[in-house]
């Protein structure tokens, strides 16, 4: 069946959450959002393109930082309201210069930093 | 620093998205939502507890199906508005009886089922 981004179930803002996962290692890198056009652009260009909620604009990941996400495969969930992007990430995914945005773990009731910024 | 669920950045509905990832394999299983109380209950009980948006009620994953998610570790992202739950999933995570909800891939413009229901 041909995939049509319009058949996704977007929220009231016309967005779906997108989980970016490093294709090789399985590491979860970040979560961001796409509208239908961002989904289409990501699939067409092979470069992951989000919708920035703060800037209200398309956000080609890495366009300014160089930390590009090459799209390896896009998957959708059973409810069609969430996407999983398998990517090859160049450099850090996080704006704090860490490989993943999920660098804080809750251990023994405390917040613990488990990932240092990349050198 | 002691972790306080109230310091997370919840959306207008008081929720944050939570990515559930199988701790052993790195497979991304599903995305669901938690409010502050669900975060606290998950940490306290060690069983992943979501907030069901459709039922507007706490949802102890597996409570009726038996497909429990044991919480191995909870992580937060740089913006404090998304959680990553490393879990040990009993049985399928998806209500379609598949291990993961992300069983549909987009390949060559088509939707392709890549994961069969568990036997």
Tab-separated table of C-alpha atoms in Angstrom:
chain	number	residue	atom	x	y	z
A	1	UNK	CA	0.000	0.000	0.000
A	2	UNK	CA	1.417	3.370	-0.966
A	3	UNK	CA	2.229	5.557	2.011
A	4	UNK	CA	0.531	8.950	2.190
A	5	UNK	CA	1.659	11.303	5.005
A	6	UNK	CA	-1.886	12.710	5.135
A	7	UNK	CA	-3.114	9.389	6.548
A	8	UNK	CA	-1.132	9.882	9.763
A	9	UNK	CA	-3.070	10.958	12.831
A	10	UNK	CA	-1.760	14.404	13.644
A	11	UNK	CA	-2.467	16.243	16.879
A	12	UNK	CA	-4.447	19.493	17.112
A	13	UNK	CA	-1.345	21.366	15.914
A	14	UNK	CA	-1.000	19.098	12.889
A	15	UNK	CA	2.074	17.346	14.294
A	16	UNK	CA	3.245	13.842	15.176
A	17	UNK	CA	6.104	13.026	17.566
A	18	UNK	CA	9.136	11.452	15.903
A	19	UNK	CA	11.670	9.312	17.755
A	20	UNK	CA	15.131	9.416	16.201
A	21	UNK	CA	17.131	6.248	16.772
A	22	UNK	CA	20.683	5.575	15.611
A	23	UNK	CA	20.312	2.776	13.070
A	24	UNK	CA	23.584	1.036	13.875
A	25	UNK	CA	23.589	1.078	17.675
A	26	UNK	CA	19.900	1.379	18.571
A	27	UNK	CA	20.628	4.398	20.757
A	28	UNK	CA	17.620	6.704	21.080
A	29	UNK	CA	18.898	10.163	20.180
A	30	UNK	CA	16.005	12.606	20.509
A	31	UNK	CA	12.320	13.252	20.048
A	32	UNK	CA	11.012	16.019	17.833
A	33	UNK	CA	7.944	16.758	15.724
A	34	UNK	CA	6.887	16.636	12.084
A	35	UNK	CA	3.916	17.869	10.141
A	36	UNK	CA	2.792	16.138	6.941
A	37	UNK	CA	5.082	18.248	4.780
A	38	UNK	CA	8.097	17.535	7.012
A	39	UNK	CA	7.385	13.796	6.670
A	40	UNK	CA	7.248	14.146	2.885
A	41	UNK	CA	10.437	16.233	2.778
A	42	UNK	CA	12.301	13.774	5.000
A	43	UNK	CA	11.339	10.836	2.796
A	44	UNK	CA	12.115	12.704	-0.408
A	45	UNK	CA	15.432	14.231	0.633
A	46	UNK	CA	16.736	11.462	2.893
A	47	UNK	CA	17.614	14.115	5.449
A	48	UNK	CA	15.475	14.238	8.544
A	49	UNK	CA	13.406	17.409	8.558
A	50	UNK	CA	11.364	18.355	11.596
A	51	UNK	CA	8.889	21.114	12.297
A	52	UNK	CA	10.275	23.450	14.937
A	53	UNK	CA	7.487	24.317	17.340
A	54	UNK	CA	9.464	27.208	18.860
A	55	UNK	CA	10.407	28.745	15.513
A	56	UNK	CA	7.277	27.581	13.664
A	57	UNK	CA	9.415	26.632	10.703
A	58	UNK	CA	10.883	23.601	8.992
A	59	UNK	CA	14.052	22.422	10.664
A	60	UNK	CA	16.421	20.445	8.475
A	61	UNK	CA	18.384	18.772	11.238
A	62	UNK	CA	22.034	19.772	11.002
A	63	UNK	CA	21.492	22.494	8.407
A	64	UNK	CA	23.363	25.049	10.505
A	65	UNK	CA	25.291	22.775	12.902
A	66	UNK	CA	26.352	20.197	10.339
A	67	UNK	CA	24.960	17.511	12.625
A	68	UNK	CA	22.856	15.956	9.909
A	69	UNK	CA	20.526	13.008	10.366
A	70	UNK	CA	20.547	10.768	7.319
A	71	UNK	CA	17.253	8.919	7.143
A	72	UNK	CA	17.765	5.174	6.887
A	73	UNK	CA	14.136	4.145	7.412
A	74	UNK	CA	10.905	5.684	8.635
A	75	UNK	CA	8.426	3.545	10.562
A	76	UNK	CA	4.967	4.266	11.942
A	77	UNK	CA	3.203	2.870	14.954
A	78	UNK	CA	-0.052	0.934	15.183
A	79	UNK	CA	-2.080	4.075	15.875
A	80	UNK	CA	-0.402	6.024	13.049
A	81	UNK	CA	0.217	8.867	15.499
A	82	UNK	CA	3.946	8.421	16.131
A	83	UNK	CA	6.974	7.860	13.904
A	84	UNK	CA	10.284	6.122	14.460
A	85	UNK	CA	13.128	7.424	12.313
A	86	UNK	CA	16.150	5.153	12.002
A	87	UNK	CA	18.986	7.515	11.235
A	88	UNK	CA	22.693	7.807	10.754
A	89	UNK	CA	23.600	10.778	12.921
A	90	UNK	CA	26.624	12.913	12.081
A	91	UNK	CA	28.155	14.247	15.284
A	92	UNK	CA	26.027	14.897	18.355
A	93	UNK	CA	22.223	14.897	18.068
A	94	UNK	CA	21.787	17.151	21.098
A	95	UNK	CA	22.300	20.918	21.131
A	96	UNK	CA	24.389	20.382	24.312
A	97	UNK	CA	26.910	18.572	22.097
A	98	UNK	CA	26.031	15.174	23.501
A	99	UNK	CA	25.384	12.190	21.277
A	100	UNK	CA	21.846	11.814	22.642
A	101	UNK	CA	19.447	14.241	24.316
A	102	UNK	CA	18.704	11.581	26.949
A	103	UNK	CA	21.836	12.115	29.004
A	104	UNK	CA	20.141	12.374	32.391
A	105	UNK	CA	19.118	9.215	34.245
A	106	UNK	CA	17.110	8.961	37.431
A	107	UNK	CA	19.040	6.687	39.784
A	108	UNK	CA	18.250	6.271	43.450
A	109	UNK	CA	15.910	9.246	43.234
A	110	UNK	CA	18.635	11.531	41.902
A	111	UNK	CA	19.348	13.006	38.491
A	112	UNK	CA	22.631	11.600	37.194
A	113	UNK	CA	24.438	12.717	34.054
A	114	UNK	CA	25.391	9.621	32.128
A	115	UNK	CA	26.766	11.077	28.895
A	116	UNK	CA	29.484	13.715	28.487
A	117	UNK	CA	29.604	16.251	25.661
A	118	UNK	CA	31.484	15.018	22.610
A	119	UNK	CA	35.093	16.204	22.338
B	1	UNK	CA	20.228	16.514	42.568
B	2	UNK	CA	17.002	14.916	43.728
B	3	UNK	CA	14.546	14.310	40.899
B	4	UNK	CA	11.122	15.900	41.214
B	5	UNK	CA	8.529	14.981	38.553
B	6	UNK	CA	7.017	18.462	38.920
B	7	UNK	CA	10.153	19.942	37.306
B	8	UNK	CA	9.389	18.276	33.980
B	9	UNK	CA	7.967	20.451	31.239
B	10	UNK	CA	4.479	19.120	30.647
B	11	UNK	CA	2.324	20.081	27.689
B	12	UNK	CA	-0.981	21.950	27.983
B	13	UNK	CA	-2.662	18.698	29.047
B	14	UNK	CA	-0.093	18.120	31.792
B	15	UNK	CA	1.586	15.272	29.910
B	16	UNK	CA	5.010	14.303	28.565
B	17	UNK	CA	5.655	11.732	25.845
B	18	UNK	CA	7.466	8.609	27.012
B	19	UNK	CA	9.468	6.349	24.718
B	20	UNK	CA	9.600	2.749	25.917
B	21	UNK	CA	12.745	0.934	24.838
B	22	UNK	CA	13.624	-2.679	25.564
B	23	UNK	CA	16.651	-2.473	27.841
B	24	UNK	CA	18.374	-5.591	26.548
B	25	UNK	CA	17.951	-5.232	22.804
B	26	UNK	CA	17.481	-1.490	22.321
B	27	UNK	CA	14.268	-2.105	20.368
B	28	UNK	CA	11.875	0.842	20.563
B	29	UNK	CA	8.550	-0.631	21.675
B	30	UNK	CA	6.013	2.182	21.874
B	31	UNK	CA	5.334	5.785	22.762
B	32	UNK	CA	2.761	6.772	25.369
B	33	UNK	CA	2.180	9.600	27.842
B	34	UNK	CA	2.637	10.295	31.542
B	35	UNK	CA	1.528	13.031	33.891
B	36	UNK	CA	3.552	13.875	37.007
B	37	UNK	CA	1.721	11.320	39.127
B	38	UNK	CA	2.285	8.566	36.550
B	39	UNK	CA	6.015	9.358	36.578
B	40	UNK	CA	6.052	9.110	40.378
B	41	UNK	CA	4.066	5.865	40.365
B	42	UNK	CA	6.340	4.303	37.740
B	43	UNK	CA	9.459	5.153	39.735
B	44	UNK	CA	7.950	4.000	43.005
B	45	UNK	CA	6.405	0.743	41.790
B	46	UNK	CA	8.948	-0.232	39.148
B	47	UNK	CA	6.072	-0.933	36.784
B	48	UNK	CA	5.590	1.481	33.938
B	49	UNK	CA	2.382	3.429	34.457
B	50	UNK	CA	1.086	5.722	31.737
B	51	UNK	CA	-1.797	8.165	31.548
B	52	UNK	CA	-4.343	6.950	29.045
B	53	UNK	CA	-5.522	9.945	27.022
B	54	UNK	CA	-8.482	8.021	25.620
B	55	UNK	CA	-9.675	6.719	28.976
B	56	UNK	CA	-8.414	9.699	31.020
B	57	UNK	CA	-7.112	7.307	33.640
B	58	UNK	CA	-3.882	5.779	34.888
B	59	UNK	CA	-2.796	2.844	32.797
B	60	UNK	CA	-0.559	0.330	34.513
B	61	UNK	CA	0.879	-1.298	31.421
B	62	UNK	CA	-0.001	-4.997	31.397
B	63	UNK	CA	-2.472	-4.784	34.264
B	64	UNK	CA	-5.162	-6.527	32.254
B	65	UNK	CA	-3.091	-8.143	29.462
B	66	UNK	CA	-0.240	-9.348	31.651
B	67	UNK	CA	2.170	-7.663	29.256
B	68	UNK	CA	3.926	-5.781	32.025
B	69	UNK	CA	6.748	-3.331	31.515
B	70	UNK	CA	9.298	-3.546	34.305
B	71	UNK	CA	11.071	-0.230	34.627
B	72	UNK	CA	14.833	-0.625	34.456
B	73	UNK	CA	15.703	3.062	34.207
B	74	UNK	CA	13.978	6.337	33.461
B	75	UNK	CA	15.843	9.072	31.585
B	76	UNK	CA	14.910	12.611	30.651
B	77	UNK	CA	15.961	14.714	27.725
B	78	UNK	CA	17.785	18.050	27.635
B	79	UNK	CA	14.528	20.018	27.460
B	80	UNK	CA	12.922	18.004	30.271
B	81	UNK	CA	9.872	17.518	28.073
B	82	UNK	CA	10.336	13.904	27.015
B	83	UNK	CA	11.181	10.681	28.869
B	84	UNK	CA	12.944	7.510	27.802
B	85	UNK	CA	11.936	4.424	29.776
B	86	UNK	CA	14.290	1.473	29.557
B	87	UNK	CA	12.093	-1.508	30.251
B	88	UNK	CA	11.934	-5.251	30.377
B	89	UNK	CA	8.783	-6.051	28.445
B	90	UNK	CA	6.832	-9.212	29.182
B	91	UNK	CA	5.215	-10.479	25.995
B	92	UNK	CA	4.209	-8.084	23.232
B	93	UNK	CA	4.151	-4.332	23.900
B	94	UNK	CA	1.593	-3.682	21.157
B	95	UNK	CA	-2.140	-4.326	21.452
B	96	UNK	CA	-1.892	-6.053	18.044
B	97	UNK	CA	0.214	-8.711	19.791
B	98	UNK	CA	3.429	-7.582	18.160
B	99	UNK	CA	6.599	-7.049	20.130
B	100	UNK	CA	6.742	-3.394	19.088
B	101	UNK	CA	4.102	-0.919	17.920
B	102	UNK	CA	6.462	0.175	15.129
B	103	UNK	CA	5.808	-2.765	12.831
B	104	UNK	CA	5.163	-0.757	9.684
B	105	UNK	CA	8.088	0.538	7.635
B	106	UNK	CA	7.970	2.853	4.661
B	107	UNK	CA	10.032	1.258	1.918
B	108	UNK	CA	10.075	2.410	-1.677
B	109	UNK	CA	7.071	4.612	-0.923
B	110	UNK	CA	5.003	1.685	0.319
B	111	UNK	CA	3.889	0.589	3.770
B	112	UNK	CA	5.516	-2.743	4.580
B	113	UNK	CA	4.754	-4.884	7.608
B	114	UNK	CA	8.071	-5.914	9.150
B	115	UNK	CA	6.965	-7.651	12.329
B	116	UNK	CA	4.471	-10.497	12.732
B	117	UNK	CA	2.220	-10.970	15.767
B	118	UNK	CA	3.810	-13.096	18.475
B	119	UNK	CA	2.743	-16.742	18.507
